Coordinates of C-alpha atoms and ligand atoms in Angstrom, one line a residue:
M64 CA 59.2 89.6 -31.6
Q65 CA 57.5 89.4 -28.4
R66 CA 58.2 85.9 -26.5
E67 CA 55.1 83.7 -26.1
S68 CA 54.3 80.9 -23.4
A69 CA 54.8 77.5 -24.9
G70 CA 51.9 75.9 -23.1
S71 CA 49.5 78.6 -24.3
L72 CA 49.6 77.6 -28.0
R73 CA 46.7 76.1 -29.4
S74 CA 45.0 75.3 -32.9
T75 CA 43.4 78.6 -32.9
D76 CA 47.1 79.9 -33.3
I77 CA 47.6 77.5 -36.3
G78 CA 49.6 79.8 -39.0
R79 CA 50.8 82.2 -36.7
R80 CA 54.4 82.7 -36.5
V81 CA 55.8 82.7 -32.8
R82 CA 58.7 83.2 -30.6
L83 CA 59.5 80.9 -27.7
A84 CA 62.2 80.5 -25.2
G85 CA 62.7 77.6 -22.5
W86 CA 64.2 74.6 -21.8
V87 CA 64.9 71.5 -24.1
H88 CA 62.6 68.9 -22.2
R89 CA 63.1 65.8 -24.6
V90 CA 64.6 65.1 -27.8
R91 CA 63.4 62.4 -30.3
D92 CA 65.1 61.6 -33.6
H93 CA 62.5 59.9 -36.1
G94 CA 64.7 59.1 -39.1
G95 CA 66.6 62.4 -39.2
V96 CA 63.4 64.5 -38.5
L97 CA 64.2 65.9 -34.8
F98 CA 61.3 66.4 -32.4
F99 CA 61.7 68.0 -29.2
D100 CA 59.6 69.5 -26.4
L101 CA 60.1 73.0 -25.4
R102 CA 59.3 73.6 -21.7
D103 CA 58.9 76.7 -20.0
R104 CA 56.9 77.5 -17.0
S105 CA 53.7 77.3 -19.0
G106 CA 54.0 74.1 -20.0
I107 CA 55.6 72.2 -23.4
C108 CA 55.5 72.5 -27.0
Q109 CA 56.5 70.3 -29.9
I110 CA 59.0 71.7 -31.9
V111 CA 60.0 69.6 -35.4
V112 CA 63.1 70.5 -37.2
S113 CA 63.8 68.3 -40.7
P114 CA 66.8 67.5 -42.4
T115 CA 66.4 69.9 -44.6
D116 CA 65.7 72.7 -42.4
A117 CA 68.4 75.6 -41.8
A118 CA 68.2 74.8 -38.2
S119 CA 68.9 71.2 -38.6
A120 CA 72.6 71.3 -37.4
A121 CA 71.8 73.4 -34.5
A122 CA 69.1 71.2 -33.4
S123 CA 70.9 68.0 -33.9
R124 CA 73.2 69.0 -30.9
L125 CA 70.5 70.0 -28.5
R126 CA 70.5 67.8 -25.4
P127 CA 68.0 67.8 -22.3
E128 CA 68.0 71.1 -20.5
W129 CA 69.6 73.1 -22.8
V130 CA 68.1 76.8 -22.9
I131 CA 67.0 77.8 -26.6
A132 CA 65.1 80.4 -28.2
V133 CA 62.9 79.4 -31.3
E134 CA 61.1 81.4 -34.0
G135 CA 58.5 79.0 -35.9
T136 CA 55.2 78.8 -37.4
V137 CA 52.4 77.2 -35.5
R138 CA 50.9 74.1 -37.6
T139 CA 48.5 71.4 -36.9
R140 CA 49.9 68.1 -35.9
Q141 CA 49.7 65.0 -38.3
E142 CA 46.7 62.7 -37.5
G143 CA 47.9 59.9 -35.2
A144 CA 50.5 62.3 -33.8
K145 CA 48.1 64.3 -31.9
N146 CA 48.5 63.8 -27.9
A147 CA 45.0 64.7 -25.9
K148 CA 46.9 64.4 -22.8
I149 CA 48.9 68.1 -23.1
A150 CA 47.1 71.1 -23.9
T151 CA 49.5 71.9 -26.9
G152 CA 48.9 68.2 -28.4
E153 CA 47.0 69.5 -31.3
I154 CA 50.0 71.5 -32.4
E155 CA 53.6 71.9 -33.4
V156 CA 56.1 74.5 -34.1
S157 CA 57.9 74.0 -37.4
D158 CA 60.1 76.0 -40.1
V159 CA 62.2 77.2 -36.9
A160 CA 65.0 79.6 -36.5
L161 CA 66.8 78.2 -33.5
E162 CA 69.3 80.2 -31.0
V163 CA 71.1 78.2 -27.9
L164 CA 71.2 80.7 -24.9
S165 CA 72.6 78.0 -22.7
E166 CA 74.0 74.6 -22.7
S167 CA 73.6 72.2 -19.9
D168 CA 75.7 69.1 -18.5
V169 CA 73.8 66.0 -18.0
P170 CA 71.3 66.9 -15.3
P171 CA 71.4 64.7 -12.3
V172 CA 67.8 65.4 -11.7
L173 CA 66.0 65.0 -15.3
P174 CA 62.6 66.8 -15.0
S175 CA 61.4 64.9 -18.1
A176 CA 62.1 61.4 -16.3
N177 CA 59.2 59.3 -15.1
D178 CA 60.7 58.4 -11.8
V179 CA 61.9 60.6 -9.4
P180 CA 65.4 60.3 -7.6
D181 CA 66.3 59.8 -4.2
E182 CA 65.2 63.0 -1.8
A183 CA 68.7 63.5 -0.9
V184 CA 69.8 64.0 -4.8
R185 CA 66.5 66.1 -5.3
L186 CA 67.5 68.6 -2.4
R187 CA 71.3 68.5 -3.3
Y188 CA 70.2 69.7 -7.0
R189 CA 67.0 71.3 -6.0
F190 CA 67.3 74.2 -8.5
L191 CA 66.7 71.2 -10.9
D192 CA 64.1 69.3 -8.7
L193 CA 62.1 72.3 -8.8
R194 CA 62.2 72.0 -12.7
R195 CA 59.9 68.8 -12.7
E196 CA 56.3 69.6 -13.6
E197 CA 55.0 68.6 -9.8
M198 CA 57.4 70.8 -8.0
Q199 CA 56.2 73.8 -10.7
R200 CA 52.7 73.2 -10.0
N201 CA 53.1 72.9 -6.2
L202 CA 54.9 76.1 -5.9
A203 CA 52.8 77.8 -8.1
L204 CA 49.9 76.9 -6.0
R205 CA 51.5 78.1 -3.2
H206 CA 51.9 81.5 -4.7
R207 CA 48.3 81.6 -5.8
V208 CA 47.1 80.9 -2.2
L209 CA 49.4 83.6 -1.0
Q210 CA 47.9 86.1 -3.0
A211 CA 44.3 85.0 -2.2
T212 CA 45.1 85.3 1.3
R213 CA 46.6 88.9 0.8
R214 CA 43.3 89.7 -1.2
Y215 CA 40.9 88.3 1.2
L216 CA 42.4 89.9 4.3
D217 CA 42.8 93.1 2.7
A218 CA 39.5 93.3 1.8
A219 CA 38.1 92.3 5.1
G220 CA 40.1 95.7 6.5
F221 CA 43.5 93.7 7.7
Y222 CA 46.7 95.4 7.7
E223 CA 49.7 93.4 6.8
L224 CA 52.2 94.5 9.1
E225 CA 55.9 93.1 9.6
T226 CA 57.2 92.2 13.1
P227 CA 61.0 91.7 13.9
M228 CA 62.9 88.5 13.2
L229 CA 65.3 89.4 15.9
T230 CA 63.5 89.5 18.9
R231 CA 63.5 88.0 22.4
S232 CA 62.8 84.5 23.0
T233 CA 59.1 84.0 22.6
P234 CA 57.0 81.5 24.7
E235 CA 55.3 79.3 22.2
G236 CA 56.8 76.1 24.0
S237 CA 59.8 75.0 21.9
R238 CA 63.4 75.8 21.8
D239 CA 64.5 79.1 20.2
F240 CA 67.1 79.5 17.3
L241 CA 69.2 82.2 19.3
V242 CA 71.2 84.9 17.6
P243 CA 74.2 86.4 19.3
S244 CA 74.7 89.9 19.2
R245 CA 78.1 91.4 18.4
M246 CA 77.4 94.8 19.3
Q247 CA 76.3 93.5 23.1
P248 CA 78.7 90.4 23.5
G249 CA 77.1 87.6 25.6
A250 CA 73.6 88.9 24.8
F251 CA 71.3 87.0 22.2
Y252 CA 68.6 87.7 20.0
A253 CA 65.7 84.9 19.4
L254 CA 64.4 84.3 16.0
P255 CA 60.3 84.5 16.5
Q256 CA 58.5 80.9 17.0
S257 CA 55.7 83.1 16.3
P258 CA 54.9 86.9 16.2
Q259 CA 52.3 86.1 19.1
L260 CA 53.2 89.1 21.4
F261 CA 53.9 91.5 18.8
K262 CA 50.5 91.0 17.3
Q263 CA 48.9 91.5 20.7
L264 CA 50.6 94.7 21.2
L265 CA 49.7 96.2 17.6
M266 CA 46.1 95.5 19.1
V267 CA 47.1 97.8 21.7
S268 CA 48.3 100.2 19.5
G269 CA 44.7 100.5 17.7
F270 CA 45.5 98.5 14.5
E271 CA 42.2 96.6 15.3
R272 CA 43.0 94.1 12.5
Y273 CA 46.6 92.5 11.7
F274 CA 47.7 89.8 9.2
Q275 CA 51.2 88.7 8.5
I276 CA 52.6 85.9 6.1
V277 CA 55.2 85.3 8.3
R278 CA 58.3 83.0 8.9
C279 CA 58.7 81.3 12.3
F280 CA 61.5 79.3 13.5
R281 CA 61.3 76.2 16.2
D282 CA 64.4 74.6 17.2
E283 CA 62.6 71.0 17.6
D284 CA 64.2 67.8 17.1
L285 CA 62.3 67.4 13.7
R286 CA 59.7 64.8 14.4
A287 CA 58.4 63.4 10.9
D288 CA 57.2 66.2 8.7
R289 CA 58.3 69.5 10.4
Q290 CA 60.6 72.5 9.4
P291 CA 63.1 74.5 11.7
E292 CA 61.3 77.5 9.8
F293 CA 58.0 77.5 8.6
T294 CA 55.4 79.8 7.4
Q295 CA 52.3 80.8 9.1
I296 CA 49.4 83.2 8.2
D297 CA 49.1 85.0 11.2
I298 CA 46.0 87.1 12.1
E299 CA 44.8 89.4 15.1
M300 CA 41.6 91.3 15.5
S301 CA 40.5 93.6 18.2
F302 CA 37.2 93.6 19.6
A303 CA 36.7 90.1 18.8
Q304 CA 35.0 87.2 20.0
Q305 CA 35.4 83.5 19.3
E306 CA 32.6 83.4 16.8
D307 CA 34.0 86.4 14.8
V308 CA 37.6 84.9 14.6
L309 CA 36.0 81.5 13.3
S310 CA 33.8 83.0 11.0
L311 CA 36.6 85.3 9.3
A312 CA 38.9 82.1 9.4
E313 CA 36.1 80.3 7.9
G314 CA 35.6 82.8 4.8
L315 CA 39.5 82.6 4.3
T316 CA 39.6 79.1 4.3
K317 CA 37.0 78.9 1.8
S318 CA 38.6 81.5 -0.6
L319 CA 41.8 79.6 -0.3
V320 CA 41.0 76.4 -1.0
A321 CA 39.0 77.5 -4.0
E322 CA 42.2 78.0 -5.5
A323 CA 42.9 74.3 -5.5
G324 CA 39.6 73.9 -7.0
W325 CA 37.9 72.8 -3.6
D326 CA 34.5 74.0 -2.9
L327 CA 33.8 74.3 0.8
S328 CA 30.5 74.9 2.5
L329 CA 30.1 76.9 5.4
P330 CA 29.8 77.1 8.6
L331 CA 32.1 74.3 9.1
K332 CA 31.2 71.4 11.2
R333 CA 32.6 72.0 15.3
L334 CA 33.1 69.7 17.9
T335 CA 34.5 70.3 21.4
Y336 CA 37.6 68.9 22.6
K337 CA 35.7 66.8 24.8
D338 CA 33.4 65.4 22.2
A339 CA 36.2 64.9 19.6
M340 CA 38.0 62.9 22.3
A341 CA 35.2 60.8 23.0
R342 CA 33.9 60.0 19.7
Y343 CA 37.4 59.7 17.9
G344 CA 40.0 59.7 20.4
S345 CA 41.7 62.5 18.7
D346 CA 41.9 66.4 19.1
K347 CA 42.3 66.3 15.2
P348 CA 39.9 63.7 14.2
D349 CA 40.1 62.8 10.7
L350 CA 36.4 62.8 9.7
R351 CA 36.9 60.9 6.2
I352 CA 36.8 57.8 8.6
P353 CA 33.6 56.6 9.2
L354 CA 33.9 55.3 12.7
E355 CA 32.9 56.3 16.0
I356 CA 34.0 55.1 19.3
I357 CA 31.1 53.9 21.5
D358 CA 30.6 53.8 25.2
L359 CA 29.7 50.8 26.6
G360 CA 29.4 51.7 30.0
T361 CA 25.7 50.5 30.3
L362 CA 27.0 46.9 29.3
A363 CA 29.8 46.9 31.8
D364 CA 28.4 44.3 34.1
A365 CA 27.9 42.0 31.1
F366 CA 31.7 41.3 31.2
D367 CA 33.0 39.0 33.7
T368 CA 36.7 40.0 33.7
P369 CA 38.7 41.5 36.5
L370 CA 40.6 43.6 34.1
I371 CA 37.3 45.4 32.9
Q372 CA 35.9 45.2 36.4
G373 CA 38.9 46.7 38.1
A374 CA 39.1 49.7 35.7
L375 CA 35.7 50.5 36.4
A376 CA 35.8 50.3 40.0
A377 CA 38.7 52.5 39.8
G378 CA 36.5 55.1 38.0
G379 CA 37.6 54.2 34.2
V380 CA 35.2 54.0 31.2
L381 CA 34.6 51.0 29.0
R382 CA 34.5 51.8 25.1
G383 CA 34.7 49.8 22.2
L384 CA 35.4 50.5 18.1
R385 CA 34.3 48.7 15.4
A386 CA 36.8 47.4 12.7
P387 CA 34.9 46.8 9.6
G388 CA 35.9 43.7 7.8
G389 CA 38.1 43.2 11.3
A390 CA 37.5 39.3 11.2
A391 CA 40.2 39.0 8.9
L392 CA 43.0 40.2 11.2
S393 CA 45.2 37.6 12.4
R394 CA 46.4 37.0 15.9
K395 CA 49.6 38.4 14.7
Q396 CA 48.0 41.5 13.5
W397 CA 46.2 42.0 16.9
D398 CA 49.4 41.8 18.6
E399 CA 50.9 44.6 16.2
L400 CA 47.9 46.8 17.0
G401 CA 48.7 46.2 20.5
R402 CA 52.0 47.4 20.4
E403 CA 50.6 50.2 18.5
I404 CA 48.8 51.3 21.6
E405 CA 51.3 50.3 24.1
R406 CA 52.2 53.8 25.3
F407 CA 48.9 54.1 26.7
G408 CA 49.4 51.4 29.3
V409 CA 47.5 48.8 27.1
K410 CA 49.2 45.8 26.6
S411 CA 47.3 43.7 24.3
V412 CA 43.7 44.8 22.3
P413 CA 40.8 42.8 23.7
Y414 CA 38.7 42.1 21.1
V415 CA 35.5 40.3 19.9
I416 CA 34.8 39.1 16.3
R417 CA 31.3 38.5 14.5
D418 CA 30.6 35.6 12.9
A419 CA 27.7 33.7 11.5
D420 CA 27.7 31.8 14.9
G421 CA 27.7 34.9 17.0
L422 CA 30.8 36.2 18.8
R423 CA 34.1 34.9 19.2
G424 CA 37.9 36.6 20.3
S425 CA 39.6 37.3 23.2
L426 CA 36.9 38.9 24.9
A427 CA 33.9 37.2 23.7
K428 CA 34.4 34.2 26.5
A429 CA 34.1 37.0 29.3
L430 CA 30.7 38.2 28.0
Q431 CA 27.5 37.0 29.6
P432 CA 25.7 35.1 26.5
Q433 CA 22.4 37.2 27.1
A434 CA 24.5 40.5 26.5
Q435 CA 25.7 39.4 23.0
D436 CA 22.8 41.0 20.8
A437 CA 23.2 44.0 23.1
L438 CA 26.9 44.3 22.4
I439 CA 26.6 43.5 18.7
G440 CA 23.9 46.1 18.4
A441 CA 25.8 48.8 20.6
L442 CA 28.7 48.6 18.3
G443 CA 26.9 48.0 14.8
L444 CA 28.8 44.9 14.1
A445 CA 27.9 42.9 11.1
V446 CA 29.1 39.7 10.3
G447 CA 32.7 39.8 9.2
D448 CA 33.2 42.6 11.6
A449 CA 35.5 42.9 14.8
A450 CA 35.6 45.4 17.8
A451 CA 38.5 46.5 19.9
I452 CA 37.0 47.0 23.5
L453 CA 39.0 49.0 26.1
A454 CA 38.5 49.6 29.7
G455 CA 40.6 52.1 32.0
E456 CA 41.0 55.4 32.5
D457 CA 39.2 57.9 30.2
E458 CA 41.9 59.9 28.2
K459 CA 43.9 56.9 27.8
V460 CA 41.2 54.6 26.5
S461 CA 40.2 57.6 24.1
L462 CA 43.6 58.1 22.6
A463 CA 44.2 54.3 22.2
L464 CA 41.0 53.8 20.6
G465 CA 41.8 57.0 18.5
V466 CA 45.2 55.4 17.2
L467 CA 43.1 52.1 16.6
R468 CA 40.6 54.0 14.6
L469 CA 43.7 55.4 12.2
S470 CA 45.2 52.0 12.0
F471 CA 41.6 50.3 11.1
A472 CA 41.7 53.2 8.5
D473 CA 44.8 52.1 6.9
R474 CA 44.3 48.5 7.1
F475 CA 41.0 48.2 5.8
A476 CA 41.2 51.9 3.4
L477 CA 38.4 53.3 5.0
R478 CA 38.9 56.7 4.4
K479 CA 36.1 58.5 2.2
P480 CA 36.7 60.4 -0.9
G481 CA 37.0 64.1 -0.8
H482 CA 37.9 66.4 2.3
R483 CA 36.7 67.1 5.7
F484 CA 37.3 70.3 8.1
L485 CA 36.0 71.0 11.2
W486 CA 36.9 73.2 14.1
V487 CA 37.9 71.6 17.5
T488 CA 36.6 74.1 20.2
D489 CA 36.9 74.3 24.1
F490 CA 40.2 73.0 24.6
P491 CA 41.5 72.7 28.3
L492 CA 43.4 75.6 28.9
M493 CA 46.4 73.8 30.8
E494 CA 47.7 70.2 30.9
W495 CA 49.8 68.2 32.8
S496 CA 53.3 67.7 31.7
E497 CA 55.0 64.7 33.1
E498 CA 58.4 66.1 32.4
E499 CA 58.1 69.2 34.2
G500 CA 56.1 67.8 37.1
R501 CA 53.6 70.6 36.7
A502 CA 50.3 72.3 34.6
V503 CA 51.7 73.9 31.2
S504 CA 49.7 75.9 28.8
R505 CA 48.1 73.6 26.6
H506 CA 48.0 76.8 23.9
H507 CA 50.3 79.4 25.1
P508 CA 50.1 81.5 28.5
F509 CA 48.2 84.3 26.7
T510 CA 45.1 82.3 26.0
H511 CA 41.6 83.6 27.6
P512 CA 40.2 80.8 30.0
N513 CA 36.6 80.4 29.1
P514 CA 34.7 83.0 31.3
A515 CA 32.7 80.4 32.9
D516 CA 35.6 78.7 34.5
L517 CA 37.6 81.7 35.9
G518 CA 36.3 80.3 39.4
R519 CA 38.0 77.0 39.2
L520 CA 41.3 78.4 37.9
E521 CA 43.4 78.1 41.2
D522 CA 41.6 74.7 42.6
E523 CA 41.2 72.8 39.2
P524 CA 43.2 74.4 36.8
L525 CA 43.4 70.8 34.6
A526 CA 39.5 71.3 34.2
V527 CA 39.3 74.9 33.2
R528 CA 38.5 75.4 29.7
A529 CA 40.2 77.8 27.0
Q530 CA 38.6 79.9 24.4
A531 CA 40.9 78.4 22.1
Y532 CA 40.2 76.3 19.1
D533 CA 42.1 74.6 16.1
L534 CA 41.0 73.9 12.5
V535 CA 41.5 70.5 11.2
L536 CA 41.5 69.1 7.6
D537 CA 41.6 65.2 7.2
G538 CA 43.3 64.5 10.7
V539 CA 45.7 67.5 10.3
E540 CA 45.7 70.5 12.3
V541 CA 45.9 73.3 10.0
A542 CA 45.2 76.5 12.1
G543 CA 44.9 77.2 15.9
G544 CA 44.1 80.3 17.7
S545 CA 42.5 81.8 20.9
I546 CA 41.0 84.7 22.5
R547 CA 43.7 86.3 24.3
I548 CA 44.0 87.8 27.9
H549 CA 43.8 91.6 27.8
E550 CA 43.6 92.1 31.5
R551 CA 46.7 92.4 33.2
L552 CA 45.7 90.9 36.7
L553 CA 44.4 87.8 34.9
Q554 CA 47.3 87.5 33.0
E555 CA 49.5 87.9 36.1
R556 CA 47.4 85.1 37.5
I557 CA 48.2 82.8 35.1
F558 CA 51.8 83.3 34.8
K559 CA 51.5 82.6 38.6
L560 CA 49.7 79.4 37.9
L561 CA 52.4 78.2 35.4
G562 CA 54.9 78.5 38.3
L563 CA 56.6 81.8 37.3
T564 CA 57.9 84.2 40.1
E565 CA 56.9 87.8 39.9
E566 CA 60.4 88.6 38.9
E567 CA 60.6 86.0 35.9
T568 CA 57.4 87.6 35.0
R569 CA 58.5 91.1 34.7
N570 CA 61.8 89.9 33.2
K571 CA 59.9 88.0 30.2
F572 CA 56.7 89.7 30.1
G573 CA 57.0 93.1 31.7
F574 CA 56.3 94.7 28.4
L575 CA 53.1 92.9 27.7
L576 CA 51.7 93.7 31.3
D577 CA 52.9 97.0 30.8
A578 CA 51.1 97.6 27.4
F579 CA 47.9 96.1 29.4
R580 CA 48.1 99.0 31.9
Y581 CA 47.2 101.5 29.3
G582 CA 44.1 100.5 27.7
A583 CA 44.0 97.0 25.8
P584 CA 40.8 96.0 23.6
P585 CA 39.6 92.5 24.0
H586 CA 41.2 90.7 21.0
G587 CA 41.9 87.1 19.8
G588 CA 43.3 85.6 16.6
V589 CA 44.5 82.7 14.9
A590 CA 47.7 81.3 12.6
F591 CA 47.5 79.0 9.7
G592 CA 50.1 76.6 9.1
F593 CA 50.8 77.5 5.9
D594 CA 53.0 74.9 4.3
R595 CA 51.0 72.1 5.7
L596 CA 47.8 73.8 4.3
I597 CA 49.5 73.8 0.9
M598 CA 50.8 70.3 1.1
L599 CA 47.1 69.1 1.7
L600 CA 45.5 71.4 -1.0
A601 CA 48.2 70.0 -3.5
G602 CA 47.8 66.2 -2.5
A603 CA 51.6 66.2 -1.7
S604 CA 52.9 63.7 0.9
S605 CA 55.5 65.7 2.7
I606 CA 55.8 69.7 3.4
R607 CA 59.2 69.6 1.8
D608 CA 57.4 69.1 -1.5
V609 CA 55.7 72.5 -1.2
I610 CA 58.3 74.5 0.2
A611 CA 61.2 75.5 -2.3
F612 CA 64.5 75.4 -0.4
P613 CA 63.2 72.8 2.6
K614 CA 65.9 71.2 5.4
T615 CA 66.0 67.5 5.8
A616 CA 64.8 66.0 9.0
K617 CA 68.2 66.8 10.6
G618 CA 67.6 70.7 9.7
T619 CA 70.3 70.5 6.8
D620 CA 70.0 72.4 3.4
L621 CA 71.6 69.9 1.3
L622 CA 71.9 72.5 -1.2
T623 CA 74.0 75.3 0.5
G624 CA 75.2 72.9 3.3
A625 CA 74.0 74.9 6.1
P626 CA 74.2 74.9 8.9
A627 CA 77.9 75.3 8.5
E628 CA 81.1 76.1 10.5
V629 CA 81.9 79.7 10.3
A630 CA 85.4 81.4 10.2
K631 CA 87.4 81.7 13.6
A632 CA 87.3 85.4 13.4
Q633 CA 83.6 85.6 13.0
L634 CA 83.5 83.8 16.2
E635 CA 85.9 86.1 17.8
E636 CA 83.8 89.0 16.5
L637 CA 80.8 87.9 18.6
R638 CA 82.8 86.9 21.8
L639 CA 82.2 83.1 21.1
R640 CA 84.2 80.2 21.4
E641 CA 83.7 76.4 20.5
M642 CA 83.4 74.5 23.6
P643 CA 86.1 71.9 24.3
P644 CA 84.9 68.2 23.3
E645 CA 85.3 67.1 26.6
E646 CA 83.1 69.6 27.9
A647 CA 80.5 69.4 25.0
K648 CA 79.8 65.8 25.8
R649 CA 78.8 66.3 29.2
Ligands
LIG930 N1 50.9 82.1 17.9 C1 49.7 80.7 17.9 C2 50.5 79.8 17.2 O1 51.9 80.1 16.8 C3 48.9 80.9 17.0 C4 47.8 81.9 17.7 O2 47.4 81.8 18.9 O3 47.2 82.9 17.1 O4 50.5 78.5 17.6

């Protein structure tokens, strides 16, 4: 008899003899009558065994997570025993023959339990944790989105091509994972941070449209929700302009999110980086929050404070952000908000509160009375609202208000339901790195500058816009890409600007520059952060919940114990030796 899926049985199957196999999810004993739920990938189905059944003795031994096969007859459940919450809630399987395929110890993670154990336990026993319905659902969604990606891109004429995992260090700006070469002692491969250069070379080779669902590796101190290895949907197209890449990526996005039941209307909203920063104080604004930063430049004269006047005299800006219901914030809470934006050089948050009599709050005294109404109007303050008002350097004020915007959204539950996508375009080509004391690429050094800004490259590199774009979903960057440089001389110019000597350029990127000598088509592309996208589609709170075998924030795989020491012989073969502890500390 052919095995059927436990979760697929319905009342239309009543009277049929069926064979099921799976795990014992739950066992209940109702005065000798045993009820157990049999679980497989498709769901659960109730099995009933009476004391007079031949299977009764075997059934009474069953414990959670044993693996069994059952043959029985589908019948309707008694009135009162029906369960509308599950798909098979109308029926049960009775009159069964039962075979135990595998027994189970008492499992440390019980898939049927309501509360989820500690993450450390879940990761240690990941094979059990993955049996939980939530994880089954997440990984099933991941699978469907992977298949939808392949279908969409194949239909759009993209080749799925693989690029090496053992490669040279690629300059995506993070630290590489290195792999020592045994055959060439002292030399190392790097695991790819992304297939960036290979995909560009594939364009030079004439493949025109490439994609790859590819593992990427970045050896970073893992901030919040990152993984040392993660998956990208990597895309590159020849003869494509920014519009072509954006519209391809939008079409793909629409078909991917449909797998989660989301309906996306295209084209997606767009904002330039400059506008995103000015209006939302972020290059990945969460548009579910109905708050915008307001420029108060025209009201600047109405504030008699040295802080504001000094900032403006130094060429700064004056901007405000409404906190709906913010009158409820205590002095202490304003202090907490101040600490959230300390890193932008703001020590405390100057604010006003609108109550029935007008404005009060730390900044209200400094405001000329006749300007009150204008300020209330500009910020749209209703009675009970407050507003933070900051003066200072453009970017710092924007970023600080951007942080407050998120904080207000958290404190006052401001996020609207639903999901909001947008493109952020026209990123700056370079940014200043305090650490390195020089300009560095904001995206990567292969990003094409906006042709209109080429003339300023050497004199005002920080003012040059890039043909680079990010796709943002609910305040999270889910994809990013750019039009690439395909002109050798321009690429050399950029390397020079980034402070690379000719020799370094030859050494690291000689192969790319060589390729550009032999007919490189204009090209551009984009890469989606696949894990993050699935996390958002699944409504999961961590990317670890959409990856089968993730690592902890320390980069440990608690299941296998990786990373782990290796045998001395292995090290010797690789001509590697552990550094003596005194030296390692230095
Ligand atoms: N390689 C880039 C990244 O990993 C994406 C791209 O430019 O296509 O961020």
